[in-house]
Short mmCIF file of C-alpha atoms and ligand atoms in Angstrom, two decimals:
data_model
loop_
_atom_site.label_atom_id
_atom_site.label_comp_id
_atom_site.label_asym_id
_atom_site.label_seq_id
_atom_site.Cartn_x
_atom_site.Cartn_y
_atom_site.Cartn_z
CA MET A 1 134.85 -48.11 -20.51
CA THR A 2 132.82 -45.92 -18.25
CA ALA A 3 130.31 -43.61 -19.84
CA PRO A 4 130.75 -39.89 -19.10
CA PHE A 5 127.32 -39.43 -17.54
CA CYS A 6 128.41 -41.84 -14.85
CA SER A 7 130.03 -38.96 -13.01
CA THR A 8 126.93 -36.78 -12.84
CA ASP A 9 124.69 -37.03 -9.82
CA LEU A 10 120.98 -36.67 -9.17
CA SER A 11 121.16 -32.96 -8.46
CA SER A 12 122.72 -32.24 -11.84
CA ALA A 13 120.04 -34.32 -13.53
CA VAL A 14 117.44 -32.21 -11.82
CA VAL A 15 119.15 -28.93 -12.62
CA SER A 16 119.55 -29.81 -16.26
CA ARG A 17 115.82 -30.24 -16.73
CA PRO A 18 113.57 -29.16 -13.88
CA PRO A 19 110.05 -30.54 -13.81
CA LEU A 20 107.74 -28.05 -15.41
CA PRO A 21 104.14 -27.23 -14.56
CA VAL A 22 101.61 -29.09 -16.65
CA ARG A 23 99.85 -26.03 -17.91
CA SER A 24 102.96 -24.20 -19.01
CA SER A 25 103.20 -24.36 -22.77
CA ALA A 26 106.97 -24.77 -22.50
CA ALA A 27 106.46 -27.91 -20.45
CA THR A 28 104.03 -29.53 -22.76
CA MET A 29 105.05 -31.95 -25.44
CA SER A 30 103.89 -30.96 -28.83
CA ARG A 31 103.24 -33.37 -31.64
CA PRO A 32 105.73 -32.78 -34.42
CA MET A 33 103.38 -34.49 -36.84
CA ALA A 34 99.72 -34.94 -36.18
CA ASP A 35 99.93 -38.60 -37.19
CA THR A 36 102.80 -39.57 -34.88
CA PRO A 37 101.34 -42.23 -32.58
CA LEU A 38 101.51 -41.18 -28.94
CA PRO A 39 103.67 -44.16 -27.84
CA LYS A 40 106.25 -43.13 -30.43
CA LEU A 41 106.10 -39.54 -29.26
CA LEU A 42 106.70 -40.73 -25.69
CA LEU A 43 109.68 -42.78 -26.85
CA GLU A 44 111.13 -39.80 -28.71
CA GLU A 45 110.67 -37.69 -25.62
CA LEU A 46 112.26 -40.25 -23.30
CA THR A 47 115.21 -41.39 -25.42
CA PRO A 48 117.32 -38.26 -24.75
CA ARG A 49 116.53 -38.63 -21.04
CA LEU A 50 118.82 -41.67 -20.74
CA PRO A 51 121.71 -39.76 -19.10
CA GLY A 52 119.28 -38.41 -16.50
CA MET A 53 117.86 -41.88 -15.93
CA LEU A 54 121.32 -43.31 -15.37
CA SER A 55 122.17 -40.52 -13.02
CA VAL A 56 119.12 -41.26 -10.86
CA LEU A 57 119.81 -45.00 -11.06
CA ARG A 58 123.34 -44.38 -9.83
CA THR A 59 121.97 -42.45 -6.84
CA PHE A 60 119.49 -45.21 -6.00
CA VAL A 61 122.11 -47.96 -6.28
CA ALA A 62 124.69 -45.97 -4.29
CA THR A 63 122.27 -46.06 -1.34
CA GLU A 64 122.31 -49.71 -0.37
CA SER A 65 118.96 -51.13 0.74
CA PRO A 66 119.17 -54.65 2.18
CA SER A 67 115.67 -55.71 3.23
CA LEU A 68 116.81 -56.77 6.70
CA GLU A 69 118.63 -53.55 7.68
CA LYS A 70 115.96 -50.97 8.54
CA ALA A 71 118.27 -47.97 8.92
CA ALA A 72 119.90 -48.60 5.55
CA VAL A 73 116.70 -49.34 3.69
CA ASP A 74 115.10 -46.21 5.19
CA ARG A 75 117.98 -44.11 3.83
CA CYS A 76 117.22 -45.46 0.38
CA CYS A 77 113.55 -44.66 0.98
CA ASP A 78 114.61 -40.99 1.55
CA VAL A 79 116.55 -40.95 -1.70
CA VAL A 80 113.73 -42.50 -3.74
CA ALA A 81 111.15 -40.19 -2.15
CA ASN A 82 113.26 -37.10 -2.87
CA ALA A 83 113.75 -38.04 -6.51
CA TRP A 84 110.00 -38.57 -6.95
CA ARG A 85 109.17 -35.30 -5.21
CA ARG A 86 111.54 -33.36 -7.44
CA LEU A 87 110.92 -34.98 -10.79
CA SER A 88 107.34 -36.18 -10.78
CA GLY A 89 105.62 -33.43 -8.83
CA ALA A 90 103.32 -36.12 -7.45
CA ARG A 91 102.16 -36.49 -3.86
CA VAL A 92 104.56 -38.69 -1.88
CA ASP A 93 103.34 -40.46 1.28
CA ARG A 94 105.76 -42.35 3.45
CA ILE A 95 104.18 -45.28 5.26
CA ALA A 96 106.26 -45.83 8.40
CA GLN A 97 107.12 -49.35 9.51
CA LYS A 98 108.43 -50.45 12.87
CA HIS A 99 110.69 -53.34 11.90
CA HIS A 100 111.06 -53.18 8.15
CA GLY A 101 111.90 -50.24 5.92
CA ASP A 102 109.20 -47.65 5.28
CA HIS A 103 107.02 -47.98 2.17
CA LEU A 104 106.30 -45.20 -0.31
CA ARG A 105 102.97 -44.45 -1.88
CA ILE A 106 103.07 -41.87 -4.64
CA THR A 107 99.80 -40.58 -6.03
CA TRP A 108 99.41 -38.91 -9.38
CA ALA A 109 95.83 -37.77 -9.67
CA PRO A 110 94.07 -36.00 -12.51
CA THR A 111 90.79 -34.32 -11.58
CA PRO A 112 88.36 -35.82 -11.84
CA ALA A 113 89.97 -39.29 -11.76
CA LYS A 114 88.01 -42.13 -13.33
CA GLY A 115 89.38 -45.16 -11.52
CA GLN A 116 92.87 -46.11 -10.38
CA LEU A 117 95.92 -47.90 -11.74
CA LEU A 118 98.57 -49.41 -9.46
CA VAL A 119 102.25 -49.52 -10.35
CA LEU A 120 104.08 -51.85 -8.01
CA GLY A 121 107.73 -52.33 -7.14
CA HIS A 122 110.23 -52.68 -4.34
CA TYR A 123 113.40 -50.82 -3.58
CA ASP A 124 114.95 -53.34 -1.18
CA THR A 125 117.65 -55.69 -2.43
CA VAL A 126 119.13 -59.01 -1.37
CA TYR A 127 122.62 -57.53 -0.94
CA ALA A 128 124.00 -56.81 2.55
CA SER A 129 125.48 -53.39 3.34
CA GLY A 130 129.02 -53.12 2.06
CA THR A 131 128.40 -55.07 -1.16
CA LEU A 132 129.02 -51.88 -3.14
CA ARG A 133 132.72 -52.02 -2.24
CA LYS A 134 133.09 -55.24 -4.25
CA MET A 135 130.37 -54.49 -6.74
CA PRO A 136 130.26 -50.73 -7.39
CA PHE A 137 127.81 -49.08 -9.74
CA ARG A 138 129.43 -48.80 -13.16
CA VAL A 139 128.40 -48.36 -16.75
CA SER A 140 130.29 -50.41 -19.28
CA GLY A 141 129.56 -51.90 -22.70
CA GLY A 142 126.00 -50.60 -22.77
CA LYS A 143 125.21 -52.11 -19.38
CA ALA A 144 124.76 -50.58 -15.93
CA PHE A 145 126.08 -52.92 -13.24
CA GLY A 146 125.49 -52.86 -9.51
CA PRO A 147 123.49 -54.42 -6.68
CA GLY A 148 119.78 -54.04 -7.28
CA THR A 149 120.12 -52.39 -10.71
CA PHE A 150 118.04 -55.04 -12.45
CA ASP A 151 115.96 -56.18 -9.46
CA MET A 152 114.62 -53.58 -9.45
CA LYS A 153 115.88 -50.05 -8.98
CA ALA A 154 116.02 -49.42 -12.74
CA GLY A 155 112.32 -50.26 -12.84
CA ILE A 156 111.60 -47.49 -10.33
CA VAL A 157 113.73 -45.08 -12.36
CA GLN A 158 111.85 -45.98 -15.55
CA ALA A 159 108.53 -45.38 -13.77
CA LEU A 160 109.78 -42.01 -12.52
CA PHE A 161 110.68 -40.83 -15.99
CA ALA A 162 107.44 -42.28 -17.36
CA ALA A 163 105.54 -40.17 -14.80
CA GLU A 164 107.55 -37.11 -15.73
CA ALA A 165 106.83 -37.65 -19.44
CA LEU A 166 103.12 -38.11 -18.74
CA LYS A 167 103.08 -34.87 -16.82
CA ARG A 168 104.45 -33.10 -19.87
CA LEU A 169 101.74 -34.35 -22.20
CA PRO A 170 99.10 -31.89 -23.33
CA GLU A 171 96.17 -32.00 -20.92
CA SER A 172 93.90 -33.69 -23.43
CA GLU A 173 96.36 -36.60 -23.71
CA GLN A 174 96.97 -37.12 -19.98
CA PRO A 175 95.93 -40.30 -18.14
CA ARG A 176 92.35 -40.27 -16.99
CA LYS A 177 92.88 -42.48 -13.97
CA ARG A 178 94.58 -41.88 -10.67
CA ILE A 179 97.96 -43.60 -10.70
CA VAL A 180 99.37 -44.99 -7.46
CA PHE A 181 103.03 -45.97 -7.45
CA LEU A 182 103.77 -48.23 -4.49
CA TRP A 183 107.43 -48.82 -3.68
CA THR A 184 107.88 -51.33 -0.87
CA SER A 185 110.81 -52.28 1.32
CA ASP A 186 110.45 -56.00 1.96
CA GLU A 187 109.63 -57.88 -1.25
CA GLU A 188 112.85 -59.84 -1.17
CA ILE A 189 111.94 -61.29 2.23
CA GLY A 190 108.32 -62.18 1.45
CA SER A 191 106.46 -58.81 1.67
CA GLU A 192 105.23 -59.50 5.20
CA SER A 193 104.83 -55.83 6.12
CA SER A 194 103.64 -54.64 2.69
CA ARG A 195 101.23 -57.35 1.66
CA LYS A 196 98.10 -55.76 3.16
CA LEU A 197 98.94 -52.40 1.66
CA ILE A 198 99.53 -53.98 -1.76
CA GLU A 199 96.25 -55.89 -1.65
CA THR A 200 94.30 -52.84 -0.45
CA GLU A 201 95.63 -50.62 -3.23
CA ALA A 202 95.16 -53.40 -5.79
CA ARG A 203 91.48 -53.78 -4.86
CA ARG A 204 90.96 -50.08 -5.54
CA SER A 205 92.60 -50.44 -8.96
CA ASP A 206 91.45 -51.49 -12.41
CA ALA A 207 94.86 -52.93 -13.32
CA VAL A 208 98.26 -53.53 -11.74
CA PHE A 209 101.61 -53.07 -13.45
CA VAL A 210 104.54 -54.77 -11.73
CA LEU A 211 108.02 -53.43 -12.40
CA GLU A 212 109.90 -56.61 -11.56
CA PRO A 213 112.68 -57.37 -14.06
CA SER A 214 111.69 -58.70 -17.45
CA TYR A 215 112.94 -62.06 -18.68
CA GLY A 216 115.81 -62.78 -21.07
CA PRO A 217 117.80 -60.51 -23.35
CA ARG A 218 114.68 -59.49 -25.29
CA GLY A 219 112.91 -58.42 -22.12
CA ALA A 220 109.86 -60.70 -22.21
CA LEU A 221 107.03 -59.66 -19.91
CA LYS A 222 105.92 -62.15 -17.28
CA THR A 223 102.33 -63.09 -17.99
CA GLN A 224 102.27 -66.17 -15.82
CA ARG A 225 103.90 -66.89 -12.48
CA LYS A 226 103.72 -70.05 -10.48
CA GLY A 227 102.18 -70.06 -7.05
CA VAL A 228 104.81 -70.62 -4.38
CA GLY A 229 104.69 -72.32 -1.01
CA GLU A 230 106.63 -74.11 1.66
CA ALA A 231 105.58 -77.05 3.78
CA GLU A 232 107.18 -79.06 6.53
CA LEU A 233 106.67 -82.73 7.23
CA VAL A 234 107.72 -83.89 10.69
CA VAL A 235 107.87 -87.62 11.40
CA HIS A 236 107.66 -88.92 14.96
CA GLY A 237 108.97 -92.46 15.44
CA ARG A 238 110.32 -94.27 18.50
CA ALA A 239 113.94 -94.39 19.64
CA SER A 240 115.65 -97.66 20.37
CA HIS A 241 119.11 -99.27 20.37
CA ALA A 242 119.88 -100.19 16.78
CA GLY A 243 121.79 -103.32 17.87
CA LEU A 244 120.13 -104.50 21.08
CA ALA A 245 116.44 -103.76 20.40
CA PRO A 246 115.86 -102.96 16.73
CA GLN A 247 112.38 -104.50 16.97
CA ASP A 248 111.32 -101.80 19.45
CA GLY A 249 112.25 -98.86 17.28
CA ILE A 250 110.23 -96.90 14.73
CA ASN A 251 112.74 -95.30 12.38
CA ALA A 252 111.63 -91.74 11.62
CA ILE A 253 114.30 -91.36 8.91
CA HIS A 254 113.07 -94.46 7.09
CA GLU A 255 109.52 -93.13 7.26
CA VAL A 256 110.45 -89.65 6.02
CA SER A 257 112.45 -91.21 3.17
CA ARG A 258 109.45 -93.22 2.03
CA GLN A 259 107.28 -90.12 2.18
CA ILE A 260 109.79 -88.15 0.08
CA ALA A 261 109.85 -90.94 -2.51
CA ARG A 262 106.06 -90.71 -2.67
CA LEU A 263 106.07 -86.90 -2.93
CA GLU A 264 108.54 -87.09 -5.79
CA THR A 265 105.99 -88.93 -7.91
CA TRP A 266 103.64 -85.93 -7.62
CA ASN A 267 105.94 -83.78 -9.77
CA ASP A 268 104.39 -82.96 -13.12
CA LEU A 269 106.75 -80.72 -15.05
CA ARG A 270 104.41 -80.49 -18.01
CA ARG A 271 101.66 -79.00 -15.84
CA GLY A 272 104.15 -76.92 -13.89
CA VAL A 273 103.57 -78.72 -10.60
CA THR A 274 106.71 -79.27 -8.55
CA ILE A 275 107.43 -80.42 -5.04
CA SER A 276 111.04 -80.51 -3.94
CA ALA A 277 112.65 -81.60 -0.67
CA GLY A 278 115.03 -78.75 0.13
CA ILE A 279 116.13 -79.34 3.73
CA ILE A 280 116.15 -82.58 5.65
CA GLU A 281 117.25 -83.41 9.16
CA GLY A 282 116.88 -86.21 11.65
CA GLY A 283 118.64 -88.65 13.94
CA THR A 284 121.32 -88.31 16.61
CA ARG A 285 123.82 -91.23 16.37
CA THR A 286 124.23 -94.17 14.05
CA ASN A 287 123.43 -96.74 16.75
CA VAL A 288 120.20 -95.02 17.75
CA ILE A 289 117.02 -95.62 15.80
CA PRO A 290 115.90 -92.02 15.26
CA GLU A 291 112.66 -90.91 16.81
CA LEU A 292 112.45 -87.64 14.86
CA ALA A 293 113.03 -86.56 11.26
CA ARG A 294 111.79 -83.61 9.26
CA VAL A 295 111.82 -82.39 5.69
CA GLN A 296 111.09 -78.93 4.35
CA LEU A 297 109.46 -78.78 0.95
CA ASP A 298 109.25 -76.22 -1.83
CA LEU A 299 105.85 -76.22 -3.56
CA ARG A 300 104.98 -74.70 -6.96
CA ALA A 301 101.90 -74.81 -9.16
CA THR A 302 100.78 -72.96 -12.28
CA THR A 303 97.04 -72.99 -11.65
CA VAL A 304 94.93 -72.35 -8.59
CA ALA A 305 93.28 -75.76 -9.10
CA ASP A 306 96.67 -77.54 -9.07
CA MET A 307 97.73 -75.54 -6.01
CA ARG A 308 94.66 -76.66 -4.09
CA LYS A 309 95.11 -80.26 -5.22
CA LEU A 310 98.72 -80.31 -4.04
CA GLU A 311 97.73 -78.92 -0.65
CA ARG A 312 94.97 -81.51 -0.30
CA ARG A 313 97.34 -84.33 -1.18
CA LEU A 314 99.87 -83.14 1.38
CA LEU A 315 97.26 -83.05 4.11
CA SER A 316 96.11 -86.55 3.22
CA LEU A 317 99.52 -88.17 3.71
CA ARG A 318 99.45 -91.18 6.02
CA PRO A 319 102.37 -93.05 7.65
CA GLN A 320 103.79 -96.01 5.76
CA ILE A 321 105.59 -97.58 8.71
CA LYS A 322 103.34 -98.86 11.48
CA GLY A 323 103.46 -96.68 14.58
CA ALA A 324 104.98 -93.62 12.89
CA ARG A 325 103.15 -90.31 13.20
CA LEU A 326 103.15 -87.44 10.70
CA GLU A 327 102.75 -83.74 11.31
CA ILE A 328 102.23 -81.54 8.26
CA SER A 329 102.27 -77.74 8.27
CA GLY A 330 102.59 -74.88 5.80
CA GLY A 331 101.25 -74.53 2.29
CA PHE A 332 101.12 -71.97 -0.50
CA THR A 333 101.87 -68.39 0.49
CA ARG A 334 101.51 -66.89 -3.01
CA ALA A 335 98.77 -68.15 -5.30
CA PRO A 336 99.64 -68.49 -9.01
CA LEU A 337 99.41 -65.50 -11.34
CA GLU A 338 97.37 -67.24 -14.00
CA HIS A 339 97.73 -66.28 -17.64
CA LYS A 340 94.12 -65.16 -17.91
CA MET A 341 94.88 -62.33 -15.42
CA SER A 342 97.51 -60.87 -17.80
CA ALA A 343 96.37 -61.75 -21.29
CA ALA A 344 94.37 -58.60 -22.13
CA LEU A 345 96.95 -56.23 -20.62
CA PHE A 346 99.74 -57.99 -22.50
CA ALA A 347 97.86 -57.67 -25.79
CA ARG A 348 97.52 -53.95 -25.14
CA ALA A 349 101.21 -53.61 -24.23
CA LYS A 350 102.22 -55.49 -27.37
CA ALA A 351 100.11 -53.22 -29.56
CA LEU A 352 101.62 -50.12 -27.95
CA ALA A 353 105.14 -51.52 -28.40
CA THR A 354 104.38 -52.13 -32.09
CA GLU A 355 103.50 -48.45 -32.40
CA MET A 356 107.03 -47.75 -31.12
CA ASP A 357 108.49 -50.26 -33.61
CA LEU A 358 109.46 -52.56 -30.75
CA ALA A 359 108.73 -56.27 -30.45
CA LEU A 360 107.35 -57.54 -27.17
CA GLU A 361 107.34 -61.14 -25.95
CA GLU A 362 105.76 -62.87 -22.99
CA CYS A 363 106.84 -65.77 -20.83
CA ALA A 364 105.89 -67.91 -17.86
CA VAL A 365 108.21 -68.11 -14.84
CA GLY A 366 108.45 -70.31 -11.77
CA GLY A 367 109.16 -67.59 -9.21
CA GLY A 368 106.57 -65.49 -7.43
CA SER A 369 106.34 -61.73 -6.95
CA ASP A 370 103.91 -59.28 -5.38
CA GLY A 371 102.02 -59.60 -8.67
CA ASN A 372 100.85 -63.00 -7.41
CA TYR A 373 99.01 -61.21 -4.58
CA THR A 374 97.30 -58.69 -6.84
CA ALA A 375 96.23 -61.33 -9.38
CA ALA A 376 94.92 -63.51 -6.55
CA ALA A 377 92.86 -60.50 -5.43
CA GLY A 378 91.17 -60.68 -8.85
CA ILE A 379 92.82 -57.62 -10.42
CA PRO A 380 94.32 -57.87 -13.94
CA THR A 381 98.09 -57.82 -13.47
CA LEU A 382 100.97 -57.45 -15.90
CA ASP A 383 104.40 -58.32 -14.48
CA GLY A 384 108.00 -58.06 -15.66
CA LEU A 385 107.50 -54.51 -16.95
CA GLY A 386 110.71 -53.32 -15.32
CA ALA A 387 114.27 -53.38 -16.55
CA VAL A 388 115.80 -55.51 -19.28
CA GLY A 389 119.03 -57.12 -18.11
CA ASP A 390 120.38 -60.16 -16.32
CA GLY A 391 122.05 -61.50 -13.19
CA ALA A 392 119.47 -60.69 -10.51
CA HIS A 393 120.82 -61.55 -7.05
CA SER A 394 124.33 -62.14 -8.40
CA SER A 395 127.66 -60.37 -8.81
CA HIS A 396 127.03 -59.61 -12.50
CA GLU A 397 123.59 -58.03 -12.01
CA HIS A 398 123.04 -55.39 -14.70
CA VAL A 399 120.56 -53.63 -16.96
CA LEU A 400 120.81 -52.94 -20.70
CA ILE A 401 120.78 -49.17 -20.63
CA LYS A 402 119.42 -48.47 -24.10
CA THR A 403 116.22 -50.25 -23.17
CA MET A 404 115.49 -47.96 -20.21
CA PRO A 405 113.80 -45.20 -22.27
CA GLN A 406 111.90 -47.86 -24.23
CA ARG A 407 110.52 -49.45 -21.09
CA ALA A 408 109.72 -46.06 -19.58
CA ALA A 409 107.82 -45.13 -22.77
CA LEU A 410 105.96 -48.45 -22.76
CA LEU A 411 104.86 -47.94 -19.16
CA ALA A 412 103.82 -44.35 -19.85
CA ALA A 413 101.84 -45.43 -22.90
CA LEU A 414 100.13 -48.20 -20.89
CA LEU A 415 99.22 -45.89 -18.03
CA ARG A 416 97.70 -43.49 -20.46
CA SER A 417 95.80 -46.08 -22.46
CA VAL A 418 94.10 -48.19 -19.80
ZN1 LIG B 1 112.35 -58.08 -7.36
#
């Protein structure tokens, strides 16, 4: 069954509750009871905002934003920028890109600001234009389905309503730090055009909150992410007739196979070190001893030390068949987000969640995000703060809608407490 608020659009959400100036007494949240903890107050404020949140989410999802289609992703950038301008009252800067979609930097600054916090996310998705026809936005059974709902447009919506709720706090309760929300357009294709911007803003910040999807039905935060890399091993052998002159050949496929067997022994699942041959090619005909073969490898490691060790081992590979020659390129592109970079922020988030009567869990994951870059820059980073749901990058992608106000309140409470 489709929920009734599904038919409202962004403009009606805005009309129903326009952003109010901070100093207006009507705009300011009041504490019903002096002893209500602020996180709980934020949750009470945000819970009735769910229809508005879904309405904005619907607008974001209805504007498809495949990373590789600049015109489409820029249209979504317009929609996200407009929603932030209208609801948050914050300063919105659009950072133009030539080949990829534009990025958005939104600055919420108290005066005087004592430091900076960075909230990080992306509005591009992995779905090509036209996916909405097969996979329309719909709300059913307490879930909002659609391309990019979970990864991670709902995260951006939650941040927007968190910002709006913060704005409505009494001045004495407002965040003391400048808050920069950075919404990028190319995370799903490796963040090539946004990486510098992310690292620059991270270095100016005391902490980074990443609104990538949480993990599992209970919405665990991601306090550890593996480092991720790719490498290629090319083997040069010598071609020869497999029947007439086998002694003259150096079989590049045999050599690459031996190397792969060796690489396989480097896997250490307990330590979180993995190396996996993902693509292999070589040879021309069965009666020709192949002179060329190559394998492309996926690399993962949980610690910086293990990452470096794996790279060193790769570079030290030597041929096993006499006369073969190896060429090795690539390596890690995202360093691990080590647990120590998240631990203190997670403890704080957990305490704030407890004040809202919510349980909060943490987990380690094998995939990277832009949080890997910010942690590698030495800035405490808490990831997986976005939506609770399932099915990222698949036809059943969805978010659990009742958790949206909870996650918005958690983010608001964090931004105010750090
Ligand atoms: Zn994502």
